[in-house]
mmCIF file of C-alpha atoms in Angstrom:
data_model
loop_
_atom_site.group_PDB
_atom_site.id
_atom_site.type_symbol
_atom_site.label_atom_id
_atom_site.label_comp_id
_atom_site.label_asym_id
_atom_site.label_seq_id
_atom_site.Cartn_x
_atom_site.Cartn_y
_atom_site.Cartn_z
ATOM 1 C CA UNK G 1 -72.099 -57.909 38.169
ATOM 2 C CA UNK G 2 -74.797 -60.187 36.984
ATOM 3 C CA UNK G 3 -75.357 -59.642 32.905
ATOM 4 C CA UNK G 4 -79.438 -60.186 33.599
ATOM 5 C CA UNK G 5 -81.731 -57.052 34.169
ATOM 6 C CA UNK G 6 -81.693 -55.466 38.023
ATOM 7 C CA UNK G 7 -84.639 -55.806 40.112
ATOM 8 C CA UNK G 8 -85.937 -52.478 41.899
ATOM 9 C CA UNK G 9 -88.382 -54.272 44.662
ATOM 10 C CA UNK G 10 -90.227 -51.658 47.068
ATOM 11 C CA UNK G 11 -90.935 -52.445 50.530
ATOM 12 C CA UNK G 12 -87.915 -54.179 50.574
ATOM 13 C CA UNK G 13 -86.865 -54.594 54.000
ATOM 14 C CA UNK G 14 -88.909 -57.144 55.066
ATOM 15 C CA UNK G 15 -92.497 -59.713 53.973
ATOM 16 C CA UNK G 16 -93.231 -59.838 50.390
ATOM 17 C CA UNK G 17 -90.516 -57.475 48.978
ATOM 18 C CA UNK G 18 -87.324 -58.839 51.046
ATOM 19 C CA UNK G 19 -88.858 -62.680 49.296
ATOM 20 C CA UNK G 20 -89.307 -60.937 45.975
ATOM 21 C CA UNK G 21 -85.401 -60.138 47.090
ATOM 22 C CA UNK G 22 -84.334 -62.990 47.766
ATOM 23 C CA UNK G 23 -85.640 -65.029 45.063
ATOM 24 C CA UNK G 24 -84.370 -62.475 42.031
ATOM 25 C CA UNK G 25 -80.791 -62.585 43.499
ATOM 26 C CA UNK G 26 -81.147 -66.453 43.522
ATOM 27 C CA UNK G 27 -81.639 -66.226 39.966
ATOM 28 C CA UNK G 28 -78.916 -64.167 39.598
ATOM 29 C CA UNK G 29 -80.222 -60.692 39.302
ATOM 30 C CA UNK G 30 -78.850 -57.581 40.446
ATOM 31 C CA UNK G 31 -80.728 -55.647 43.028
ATOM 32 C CA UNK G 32 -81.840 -52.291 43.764
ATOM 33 C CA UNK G 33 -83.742 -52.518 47.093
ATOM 34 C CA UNK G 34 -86.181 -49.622 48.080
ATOM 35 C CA UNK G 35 -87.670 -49.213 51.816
ATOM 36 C CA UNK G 36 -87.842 -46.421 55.033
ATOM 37 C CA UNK G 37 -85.836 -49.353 57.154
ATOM 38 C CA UNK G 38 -81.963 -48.595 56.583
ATOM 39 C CA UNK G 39 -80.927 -51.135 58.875
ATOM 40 C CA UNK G 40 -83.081 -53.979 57.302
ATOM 41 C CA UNK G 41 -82.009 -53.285 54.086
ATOM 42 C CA UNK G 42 -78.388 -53.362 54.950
ATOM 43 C CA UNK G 43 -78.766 -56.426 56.524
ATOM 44 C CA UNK G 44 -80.811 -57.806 54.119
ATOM 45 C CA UNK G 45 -78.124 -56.686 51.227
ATOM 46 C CA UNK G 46 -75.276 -57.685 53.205
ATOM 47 C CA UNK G 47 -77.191 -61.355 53.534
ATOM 48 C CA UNK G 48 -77.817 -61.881 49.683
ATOM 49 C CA UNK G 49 -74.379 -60.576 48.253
ATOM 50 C CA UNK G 50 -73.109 -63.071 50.260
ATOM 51 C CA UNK G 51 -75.144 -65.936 49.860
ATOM 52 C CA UNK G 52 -75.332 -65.218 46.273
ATOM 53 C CA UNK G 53 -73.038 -62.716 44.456
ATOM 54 C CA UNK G 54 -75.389 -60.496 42.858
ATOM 55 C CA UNK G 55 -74.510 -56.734 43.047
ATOM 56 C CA UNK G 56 -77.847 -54.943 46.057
ATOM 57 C CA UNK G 57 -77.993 -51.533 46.080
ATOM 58 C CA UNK G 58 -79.849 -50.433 48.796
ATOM 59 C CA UNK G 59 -82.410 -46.969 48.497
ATOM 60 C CA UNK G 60 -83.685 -45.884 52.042
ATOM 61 C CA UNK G 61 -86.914 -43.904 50.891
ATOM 62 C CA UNK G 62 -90.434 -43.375 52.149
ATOM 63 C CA UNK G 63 -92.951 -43.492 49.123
ATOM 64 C CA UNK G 64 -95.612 -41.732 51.011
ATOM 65 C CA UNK G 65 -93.049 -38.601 50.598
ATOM 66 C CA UNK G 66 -93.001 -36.701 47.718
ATOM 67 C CA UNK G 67 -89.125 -35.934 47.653
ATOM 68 C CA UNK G 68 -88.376 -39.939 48.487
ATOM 69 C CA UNK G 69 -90.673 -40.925 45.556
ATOM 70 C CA UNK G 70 -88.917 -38.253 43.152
ATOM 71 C CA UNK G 71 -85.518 -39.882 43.830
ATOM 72 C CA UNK G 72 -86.865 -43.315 43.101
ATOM 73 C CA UNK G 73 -88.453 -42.260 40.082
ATOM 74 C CA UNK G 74 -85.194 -40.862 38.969
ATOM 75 C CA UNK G 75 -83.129 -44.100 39.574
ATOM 76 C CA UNK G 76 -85.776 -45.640 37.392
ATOM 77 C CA UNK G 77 -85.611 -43.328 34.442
ATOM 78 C CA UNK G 78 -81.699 -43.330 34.707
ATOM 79 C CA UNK G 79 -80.384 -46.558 35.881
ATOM 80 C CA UNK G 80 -80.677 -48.668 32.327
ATOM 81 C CA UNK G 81 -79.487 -51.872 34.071
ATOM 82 C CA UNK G 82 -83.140 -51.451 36.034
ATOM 83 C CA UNK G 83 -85.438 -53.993 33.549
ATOM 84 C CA UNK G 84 -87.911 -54.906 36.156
ATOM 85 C CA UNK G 85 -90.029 -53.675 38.681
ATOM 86 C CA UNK G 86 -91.405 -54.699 41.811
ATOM 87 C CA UNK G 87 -93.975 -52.117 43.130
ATOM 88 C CA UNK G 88 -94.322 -54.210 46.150
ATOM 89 C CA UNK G 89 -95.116 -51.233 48.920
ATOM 90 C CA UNK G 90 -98.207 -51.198 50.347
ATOM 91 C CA UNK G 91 -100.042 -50.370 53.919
ATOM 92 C CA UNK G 92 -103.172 -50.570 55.595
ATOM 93 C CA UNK G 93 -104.628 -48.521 57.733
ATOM 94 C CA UNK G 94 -107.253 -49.544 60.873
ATOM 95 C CA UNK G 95 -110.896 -49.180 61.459
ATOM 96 C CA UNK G 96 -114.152 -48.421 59.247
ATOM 97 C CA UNK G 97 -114.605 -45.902 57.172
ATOM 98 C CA UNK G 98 -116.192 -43.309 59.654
ATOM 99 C CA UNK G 99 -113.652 -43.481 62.513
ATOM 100 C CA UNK G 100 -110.579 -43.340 59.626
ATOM 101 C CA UNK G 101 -108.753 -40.063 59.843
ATOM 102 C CA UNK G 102 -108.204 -37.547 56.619
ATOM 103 C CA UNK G 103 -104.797 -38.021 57.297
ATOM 104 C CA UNK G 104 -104.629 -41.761 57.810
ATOM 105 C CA UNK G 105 -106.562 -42.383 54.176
ATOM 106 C CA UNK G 106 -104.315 -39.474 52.448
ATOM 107 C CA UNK G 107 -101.422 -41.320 53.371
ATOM 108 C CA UNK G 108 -102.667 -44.840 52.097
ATOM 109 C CA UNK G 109 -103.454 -43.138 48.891
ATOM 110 C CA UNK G 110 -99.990 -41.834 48.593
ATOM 111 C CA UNK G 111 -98.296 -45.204 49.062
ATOM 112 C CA UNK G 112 -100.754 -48.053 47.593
ATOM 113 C CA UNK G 113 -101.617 -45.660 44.542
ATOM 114 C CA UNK G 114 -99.612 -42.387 44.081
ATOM 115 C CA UNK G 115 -96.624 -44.571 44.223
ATOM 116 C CA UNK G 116 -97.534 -47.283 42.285
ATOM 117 C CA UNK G 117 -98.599 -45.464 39.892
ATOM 118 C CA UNK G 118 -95.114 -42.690 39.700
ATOM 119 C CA UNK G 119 -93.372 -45.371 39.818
ATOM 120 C CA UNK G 120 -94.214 -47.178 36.743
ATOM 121 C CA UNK G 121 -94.633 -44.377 34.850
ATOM 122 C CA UNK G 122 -91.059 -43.559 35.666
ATOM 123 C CA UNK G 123 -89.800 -46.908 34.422
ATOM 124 C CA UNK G 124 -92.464 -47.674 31.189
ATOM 125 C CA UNK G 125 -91.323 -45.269 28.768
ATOM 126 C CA UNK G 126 -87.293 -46.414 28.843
ATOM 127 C CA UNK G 127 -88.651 -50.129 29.128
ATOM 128 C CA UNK G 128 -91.379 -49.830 26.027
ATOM 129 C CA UNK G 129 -88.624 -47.938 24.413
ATOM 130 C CA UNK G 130 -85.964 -50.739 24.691
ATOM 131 C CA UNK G 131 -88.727 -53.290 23.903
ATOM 132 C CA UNK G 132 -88.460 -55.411 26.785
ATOM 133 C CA UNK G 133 -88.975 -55.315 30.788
ATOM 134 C CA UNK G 134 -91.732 -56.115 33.537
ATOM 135 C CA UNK G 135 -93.301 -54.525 36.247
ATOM 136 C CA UNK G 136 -95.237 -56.203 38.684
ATOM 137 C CA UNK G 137 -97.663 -54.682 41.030
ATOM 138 C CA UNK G 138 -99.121 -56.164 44.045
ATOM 139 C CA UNK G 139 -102.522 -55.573 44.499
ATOM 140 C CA UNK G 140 -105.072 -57.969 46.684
ATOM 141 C CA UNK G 141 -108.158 -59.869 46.208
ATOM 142 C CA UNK G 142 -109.785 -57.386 48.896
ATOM 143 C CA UNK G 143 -109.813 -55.166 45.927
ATOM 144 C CA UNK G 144 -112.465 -57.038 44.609
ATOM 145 C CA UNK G 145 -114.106 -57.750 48.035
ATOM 146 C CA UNK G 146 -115.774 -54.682 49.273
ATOM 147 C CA UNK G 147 -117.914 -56.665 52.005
ATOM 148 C CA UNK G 148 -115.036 -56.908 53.565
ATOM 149 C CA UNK G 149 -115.133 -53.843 55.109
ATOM 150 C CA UNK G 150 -111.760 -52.504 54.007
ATOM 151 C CA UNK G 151 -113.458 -50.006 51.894
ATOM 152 C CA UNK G 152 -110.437 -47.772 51.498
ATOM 153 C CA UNK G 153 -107.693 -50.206 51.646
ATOM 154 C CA UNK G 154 -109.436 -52.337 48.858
ATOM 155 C CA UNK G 155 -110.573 -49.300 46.676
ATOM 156 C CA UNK G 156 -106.611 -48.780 46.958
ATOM 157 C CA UNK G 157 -106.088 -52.542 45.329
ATOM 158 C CA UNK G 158 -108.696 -52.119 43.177
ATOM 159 C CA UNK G 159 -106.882 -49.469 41.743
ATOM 160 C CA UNK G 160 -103.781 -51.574 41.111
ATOM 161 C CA UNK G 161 -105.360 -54.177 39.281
ATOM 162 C CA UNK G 162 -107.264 -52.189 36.910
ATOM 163 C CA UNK G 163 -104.022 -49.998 36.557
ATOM 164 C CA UNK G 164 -102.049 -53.123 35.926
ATOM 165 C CA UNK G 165 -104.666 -54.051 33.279
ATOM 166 C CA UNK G 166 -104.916 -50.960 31.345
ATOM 167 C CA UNK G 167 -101.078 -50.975 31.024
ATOM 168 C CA UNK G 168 -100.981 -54.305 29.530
ATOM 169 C CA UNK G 169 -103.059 -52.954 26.818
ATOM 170 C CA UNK G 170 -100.990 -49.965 26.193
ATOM 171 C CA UNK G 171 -97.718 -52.003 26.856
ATOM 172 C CA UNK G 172 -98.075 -55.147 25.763
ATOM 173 C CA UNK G 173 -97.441 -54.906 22.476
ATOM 174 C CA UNK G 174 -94.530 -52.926 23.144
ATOM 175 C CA UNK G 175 -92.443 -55.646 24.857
ATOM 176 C CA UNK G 176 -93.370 -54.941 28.554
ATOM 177 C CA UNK G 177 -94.880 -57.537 30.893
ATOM 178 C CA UNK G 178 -96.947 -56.091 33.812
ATOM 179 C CA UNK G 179 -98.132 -58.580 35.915
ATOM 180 C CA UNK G 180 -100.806 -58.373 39.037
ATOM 181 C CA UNK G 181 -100.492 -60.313 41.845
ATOM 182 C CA UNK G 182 -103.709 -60.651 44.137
ATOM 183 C CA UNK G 183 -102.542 -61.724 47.590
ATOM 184 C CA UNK G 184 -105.338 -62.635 50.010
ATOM 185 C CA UNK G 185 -104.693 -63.071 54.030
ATOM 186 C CA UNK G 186 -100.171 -63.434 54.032
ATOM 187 C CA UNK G 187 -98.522 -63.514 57.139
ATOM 188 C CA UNK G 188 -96.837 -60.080 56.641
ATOM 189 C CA UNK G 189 -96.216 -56.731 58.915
ATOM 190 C CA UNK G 190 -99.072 -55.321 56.944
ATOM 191 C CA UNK G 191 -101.901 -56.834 60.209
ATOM 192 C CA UNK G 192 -100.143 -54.628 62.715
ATOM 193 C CA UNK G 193 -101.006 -51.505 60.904
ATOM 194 C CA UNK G 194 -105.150 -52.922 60.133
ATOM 195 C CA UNK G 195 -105.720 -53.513 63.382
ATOM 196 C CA UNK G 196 -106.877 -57.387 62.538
ATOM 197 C CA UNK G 197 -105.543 -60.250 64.570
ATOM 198 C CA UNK G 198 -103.918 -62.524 61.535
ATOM 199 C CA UNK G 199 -103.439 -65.762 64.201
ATOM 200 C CA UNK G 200 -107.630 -65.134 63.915
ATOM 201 C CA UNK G 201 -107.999 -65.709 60.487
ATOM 202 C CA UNK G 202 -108.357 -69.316 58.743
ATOM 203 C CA UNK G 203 -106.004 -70.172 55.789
ATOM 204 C CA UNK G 204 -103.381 -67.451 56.141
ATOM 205 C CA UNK G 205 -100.601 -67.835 53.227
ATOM 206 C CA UNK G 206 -97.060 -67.840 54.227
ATOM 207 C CA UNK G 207 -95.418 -65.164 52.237
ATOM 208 C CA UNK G 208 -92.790 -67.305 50.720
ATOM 209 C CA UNK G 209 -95.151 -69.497 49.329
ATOM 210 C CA UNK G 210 -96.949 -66.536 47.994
ATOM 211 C CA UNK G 211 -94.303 -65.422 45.942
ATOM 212 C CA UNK G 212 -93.165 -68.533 44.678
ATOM 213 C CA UNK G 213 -96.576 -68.828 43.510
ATOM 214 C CA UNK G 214 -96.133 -65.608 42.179
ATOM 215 C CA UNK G 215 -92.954 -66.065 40.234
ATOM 216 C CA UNK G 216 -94.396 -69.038 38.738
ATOM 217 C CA UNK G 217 -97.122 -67.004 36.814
ATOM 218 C CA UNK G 218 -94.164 -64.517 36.032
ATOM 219 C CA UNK G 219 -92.194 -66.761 34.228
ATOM 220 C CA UNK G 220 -95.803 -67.907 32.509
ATOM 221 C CA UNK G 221 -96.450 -64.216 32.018
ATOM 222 C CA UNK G 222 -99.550 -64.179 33.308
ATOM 223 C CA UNK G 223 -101.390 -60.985 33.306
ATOM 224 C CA UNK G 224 -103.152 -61.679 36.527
ATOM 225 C CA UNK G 225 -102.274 -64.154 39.097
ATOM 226 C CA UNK G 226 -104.282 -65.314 42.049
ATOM 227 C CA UNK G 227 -102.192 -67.430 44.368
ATOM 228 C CA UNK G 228 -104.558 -68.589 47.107
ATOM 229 C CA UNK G 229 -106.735 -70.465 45.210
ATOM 230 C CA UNK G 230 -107.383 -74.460 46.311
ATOM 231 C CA UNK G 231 -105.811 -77.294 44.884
ATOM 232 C CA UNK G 232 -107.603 -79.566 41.936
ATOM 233 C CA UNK G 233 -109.471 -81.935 44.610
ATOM 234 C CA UNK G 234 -111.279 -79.070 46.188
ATOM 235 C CA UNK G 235 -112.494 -77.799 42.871
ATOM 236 C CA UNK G 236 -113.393 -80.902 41.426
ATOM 237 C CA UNK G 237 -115.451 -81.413 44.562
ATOM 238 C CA UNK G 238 -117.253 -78.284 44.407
ATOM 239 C CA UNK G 239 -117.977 -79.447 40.798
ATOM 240 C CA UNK G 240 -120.359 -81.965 42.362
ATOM 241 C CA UNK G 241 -122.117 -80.194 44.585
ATOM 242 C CA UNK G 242 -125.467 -78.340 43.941
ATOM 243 C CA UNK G 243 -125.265 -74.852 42.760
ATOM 244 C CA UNK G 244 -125.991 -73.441 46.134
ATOM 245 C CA UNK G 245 -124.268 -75.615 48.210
ATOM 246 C CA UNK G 246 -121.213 -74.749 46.170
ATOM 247 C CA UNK G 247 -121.650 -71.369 46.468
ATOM 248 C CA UNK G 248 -121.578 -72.125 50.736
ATOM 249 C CA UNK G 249 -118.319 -74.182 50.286
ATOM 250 C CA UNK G 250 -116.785 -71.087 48.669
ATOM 251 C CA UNK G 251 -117.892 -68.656 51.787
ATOM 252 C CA UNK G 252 -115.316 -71.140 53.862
ATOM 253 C CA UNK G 253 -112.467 -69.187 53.075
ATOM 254 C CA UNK G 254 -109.352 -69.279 51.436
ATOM 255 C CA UNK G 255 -106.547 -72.628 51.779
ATOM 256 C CA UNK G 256 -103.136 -72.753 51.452
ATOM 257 C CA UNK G 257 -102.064 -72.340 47.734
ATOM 258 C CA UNK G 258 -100.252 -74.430 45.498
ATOM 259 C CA UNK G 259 -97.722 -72.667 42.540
ATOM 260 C CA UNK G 260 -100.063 -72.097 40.032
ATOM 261 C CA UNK G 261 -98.934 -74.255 36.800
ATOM 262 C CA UNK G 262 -100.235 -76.742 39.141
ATOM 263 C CA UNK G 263 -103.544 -75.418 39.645
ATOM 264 C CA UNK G 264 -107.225 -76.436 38.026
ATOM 265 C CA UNK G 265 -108.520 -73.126 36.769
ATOM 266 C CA UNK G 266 -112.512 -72.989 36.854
ATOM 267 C CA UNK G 267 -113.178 -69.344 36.731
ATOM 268 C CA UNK G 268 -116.354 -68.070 38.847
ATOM 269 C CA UNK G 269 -115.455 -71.196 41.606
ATOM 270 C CA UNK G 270 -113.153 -68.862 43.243
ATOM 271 C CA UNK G 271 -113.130 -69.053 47.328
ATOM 272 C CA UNK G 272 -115.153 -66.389 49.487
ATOM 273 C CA UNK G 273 -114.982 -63.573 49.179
ATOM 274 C CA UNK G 274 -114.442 -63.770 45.891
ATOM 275 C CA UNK G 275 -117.197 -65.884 43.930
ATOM 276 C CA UNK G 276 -119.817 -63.188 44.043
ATOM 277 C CA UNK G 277 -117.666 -60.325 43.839
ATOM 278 C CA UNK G 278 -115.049 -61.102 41.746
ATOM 279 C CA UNK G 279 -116.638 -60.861 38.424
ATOM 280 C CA UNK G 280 -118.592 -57.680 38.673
ATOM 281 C CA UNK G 281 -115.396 -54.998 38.750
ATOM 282 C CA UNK G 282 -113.449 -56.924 36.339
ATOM 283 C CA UNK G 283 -116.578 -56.969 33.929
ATOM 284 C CA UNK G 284 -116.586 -52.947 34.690
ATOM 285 C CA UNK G 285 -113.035 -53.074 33.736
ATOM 286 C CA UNK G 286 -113.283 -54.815 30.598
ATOM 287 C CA UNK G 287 -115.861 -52.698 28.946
ATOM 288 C CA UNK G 288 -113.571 -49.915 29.266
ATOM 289 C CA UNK G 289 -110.968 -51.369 27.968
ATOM 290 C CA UNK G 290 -111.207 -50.587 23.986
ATOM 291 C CA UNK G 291 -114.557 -48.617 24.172
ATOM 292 C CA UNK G 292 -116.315 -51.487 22.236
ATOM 293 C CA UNK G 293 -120.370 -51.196 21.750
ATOM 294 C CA UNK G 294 -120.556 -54.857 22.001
ATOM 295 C CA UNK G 295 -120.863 -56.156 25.121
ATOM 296 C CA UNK G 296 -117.013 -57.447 26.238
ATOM 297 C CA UNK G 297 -116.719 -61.015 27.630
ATOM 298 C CA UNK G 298 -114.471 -62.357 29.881
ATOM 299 C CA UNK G 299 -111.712 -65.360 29.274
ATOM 300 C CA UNK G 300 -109.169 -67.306 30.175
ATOM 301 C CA UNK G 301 -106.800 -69.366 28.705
ATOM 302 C CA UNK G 302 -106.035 -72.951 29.447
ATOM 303 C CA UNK G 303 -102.558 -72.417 29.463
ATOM 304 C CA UNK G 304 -102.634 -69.296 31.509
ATOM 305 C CA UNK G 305 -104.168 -67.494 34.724
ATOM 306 C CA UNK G 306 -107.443 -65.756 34.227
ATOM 307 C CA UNK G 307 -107.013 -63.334 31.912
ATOM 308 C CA UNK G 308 -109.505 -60.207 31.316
ATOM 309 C CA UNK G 309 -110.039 -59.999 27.861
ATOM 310 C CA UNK G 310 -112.577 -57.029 25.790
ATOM 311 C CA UNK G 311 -113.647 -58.816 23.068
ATOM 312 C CA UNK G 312 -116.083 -57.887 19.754
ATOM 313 C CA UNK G 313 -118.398 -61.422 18.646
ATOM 314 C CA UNK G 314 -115.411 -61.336 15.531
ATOM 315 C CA UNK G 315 -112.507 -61.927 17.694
ATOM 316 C CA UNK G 316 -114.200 -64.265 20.058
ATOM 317 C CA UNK G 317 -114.678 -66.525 17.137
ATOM 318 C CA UNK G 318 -110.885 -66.645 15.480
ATOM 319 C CA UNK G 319 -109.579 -67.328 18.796
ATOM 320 C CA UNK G 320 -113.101 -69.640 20.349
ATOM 321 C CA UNK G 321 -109.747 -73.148 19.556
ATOM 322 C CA UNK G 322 -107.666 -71.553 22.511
ATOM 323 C CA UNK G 323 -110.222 -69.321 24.805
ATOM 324 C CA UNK G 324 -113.489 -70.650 27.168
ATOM 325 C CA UNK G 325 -115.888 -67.841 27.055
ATOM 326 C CA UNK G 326 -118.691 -67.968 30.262
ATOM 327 C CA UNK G 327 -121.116 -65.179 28.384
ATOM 328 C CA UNK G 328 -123.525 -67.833 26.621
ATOM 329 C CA UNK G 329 -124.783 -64.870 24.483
ATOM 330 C CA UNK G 330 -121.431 -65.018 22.255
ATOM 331 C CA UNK G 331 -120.347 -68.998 22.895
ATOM 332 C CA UNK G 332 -121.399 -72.086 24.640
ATOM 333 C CA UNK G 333 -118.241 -73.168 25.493
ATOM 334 C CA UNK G 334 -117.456 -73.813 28.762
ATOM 335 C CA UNK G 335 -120.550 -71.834 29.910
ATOM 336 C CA UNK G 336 -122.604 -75.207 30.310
ATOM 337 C CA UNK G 337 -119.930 -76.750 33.029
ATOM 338 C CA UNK G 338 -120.971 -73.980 35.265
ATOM 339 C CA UNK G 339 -124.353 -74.039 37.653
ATOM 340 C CA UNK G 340 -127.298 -71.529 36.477
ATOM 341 C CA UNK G 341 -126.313 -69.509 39.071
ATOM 342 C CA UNK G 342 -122.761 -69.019 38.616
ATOM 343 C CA UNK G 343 -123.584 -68.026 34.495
ATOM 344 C CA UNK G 344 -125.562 -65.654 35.692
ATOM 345 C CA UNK G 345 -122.525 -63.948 37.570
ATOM 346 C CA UNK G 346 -120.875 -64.451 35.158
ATOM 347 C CA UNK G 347 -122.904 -62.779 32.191
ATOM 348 C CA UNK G 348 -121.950 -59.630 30.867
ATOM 349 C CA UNK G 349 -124.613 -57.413 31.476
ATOM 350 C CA UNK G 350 -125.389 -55.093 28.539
#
């Protein structure tokens, strides 16, 4: 038995999960592995003690089931070799809005939120407690898209991330890492159940360079990672163009990603959908972050992945060495790189 923490991943059996899977028990973690698909997950198991020693437990549940998600929950709160977290299970559902059935959203609720969110409540109190641990919680960028069109699905995401968020405040100072990882278009199962043709789509990540990418802003402890974003080159050249004409570059779509600690970070130049509707929830989420009457701003570290940060004028100023504010109200820094345009998205509105 490996001395490092276990690894609970969900949605195990196969995409993201059975790649978070593989990857921990590289590392030499111990696995608890949590999905409806018995025989994946005993294959799976069977593949990675094998290839790599690690004790893998396997869990057959289905999270959209109340009993299922009570069992998991108590192999959280009891298993104290458990120290991280994947909450990696997640579906879609097809069509708009109007043609969706009651029964189709209730059941995408109960797996991309109720479960998420049982989940890590089962595990955060023994992990704060012990003063160390991580969970990680895959949400999407479509949670920050709604002209997508997957209003349900990405209200779902949206969720996550500001979940993810508001337990890194609470958390953080305890000793737990929560991390959110924003996936845009993956090559996973997930396109059979939308109803979208994935071959269609331009730029489609392969899912084990999404979770390398992923893994490298865990090991940064980055609070929110993005992995489809371009390379330096296509920044830099969206740098020169004209405000508009950058903002039409970004509508292209999203490219294949490199691991982040090898990314340019220029917040607000994020592809389509993104650049226009990226900022606007996560300024909603900030303000409610510490109930400040000052207007928040959001940050992000050099060092890091965009980070959201609520902020008072006070505490923008003892940490203006490390941080690049874009809200020209509180500092200049950084804010005159951008275009007119992209400030103005970028502006907390009070």
């Amino acid at each position: 038995m490996s001395s490092k923490s276990a690894v609970l991943v969900t949605g195990a059996s196969t995409g993201i999960g059975a790649v978070y899977a593989e990857r921990f028990a590289q590392r030499g973690h111990d696995l608890v592995l949590v999905a409806r698909n018995t025989e994946r997950l005993t294959a799976l198991a069977q593949r990675l003690r094998s290839e790599t020693g690690v004790q893998v437990d396997i869990l057959t549940a289905d999270l959209t089931n109340n009993d299922d998600v009570a069992a998991v929950e108590q192999r959280l709160r009891e298993d104290t070799r458990i120290g991280v977290l994947i909450n990696n299970a997640g579906t879609s559902i097809p069509g708009d809005f109007l043609s969706q059935s009651s029964e189709e959203i209730a059941r995408l609720i109960a797996l991309n939120v109720t479960a998420v969110t049982r989940l890590a409540h089962a595990i955060a109190p023994r992990l704060a407690a012990a003063g160390e641990g991580a969970i990680v919680n895959i949400a999407s960028v479509v949670g920050l898209a709604p002209e997508m069109g997957l209003t349900v699905y990405g209200a779902t995401k949206a969720f996550v991330l500001f979940l993810s968020q508001g337990l890194n405040v609470e958390l953080a100072a305890r000793g737990v890492y929560v991390q959110a990882v924003l996936p845009a278009a993956t090559r996973t199962e997930i396109w059979q159940h939308s109803g979208k043709d994935v071959d269609a789509i331009p730029g489609v990540m392969e899912v084990d360079k999404l979770v390398d990418a992923a893994l490298a802003g865990f090991d940064r402890r980055e609070f929110v990672t993005i992995p489809p974003l371009h390379d330096e080159a296509q920044w830099n050249a969206l740098n020169r163009r004209a405000p508009d004409d950058a903002a039409r570059l970004c509508a292209v779509g999203t490219g294949a990603a490199l691991p982040l600690p090898r990314l340019k970070r220029r917040y607000g130049l994020f592809p389509s959908p993104l650049v226009a509707t990226f900022v606007s929830p996560c300024i909603k989420a900030v303000r409610r972050y510490q109930g400040e009457t000052k207007a928040p701003c959001l940050t992000y570290r050099a060092d890091t992945s965009p980070c959201f940060c609520c902020v008072r004028h006070s505490t923008h100023k003892r940490h203006s060495d490390e941080h690049h504010t874009f809200h020209p109200s509180l500092c200049g820094a950084g804010a005159g790189r951008l275009s007119a345009g992209l400030r103005k998205r970028l502006c907390c509105r009070r």
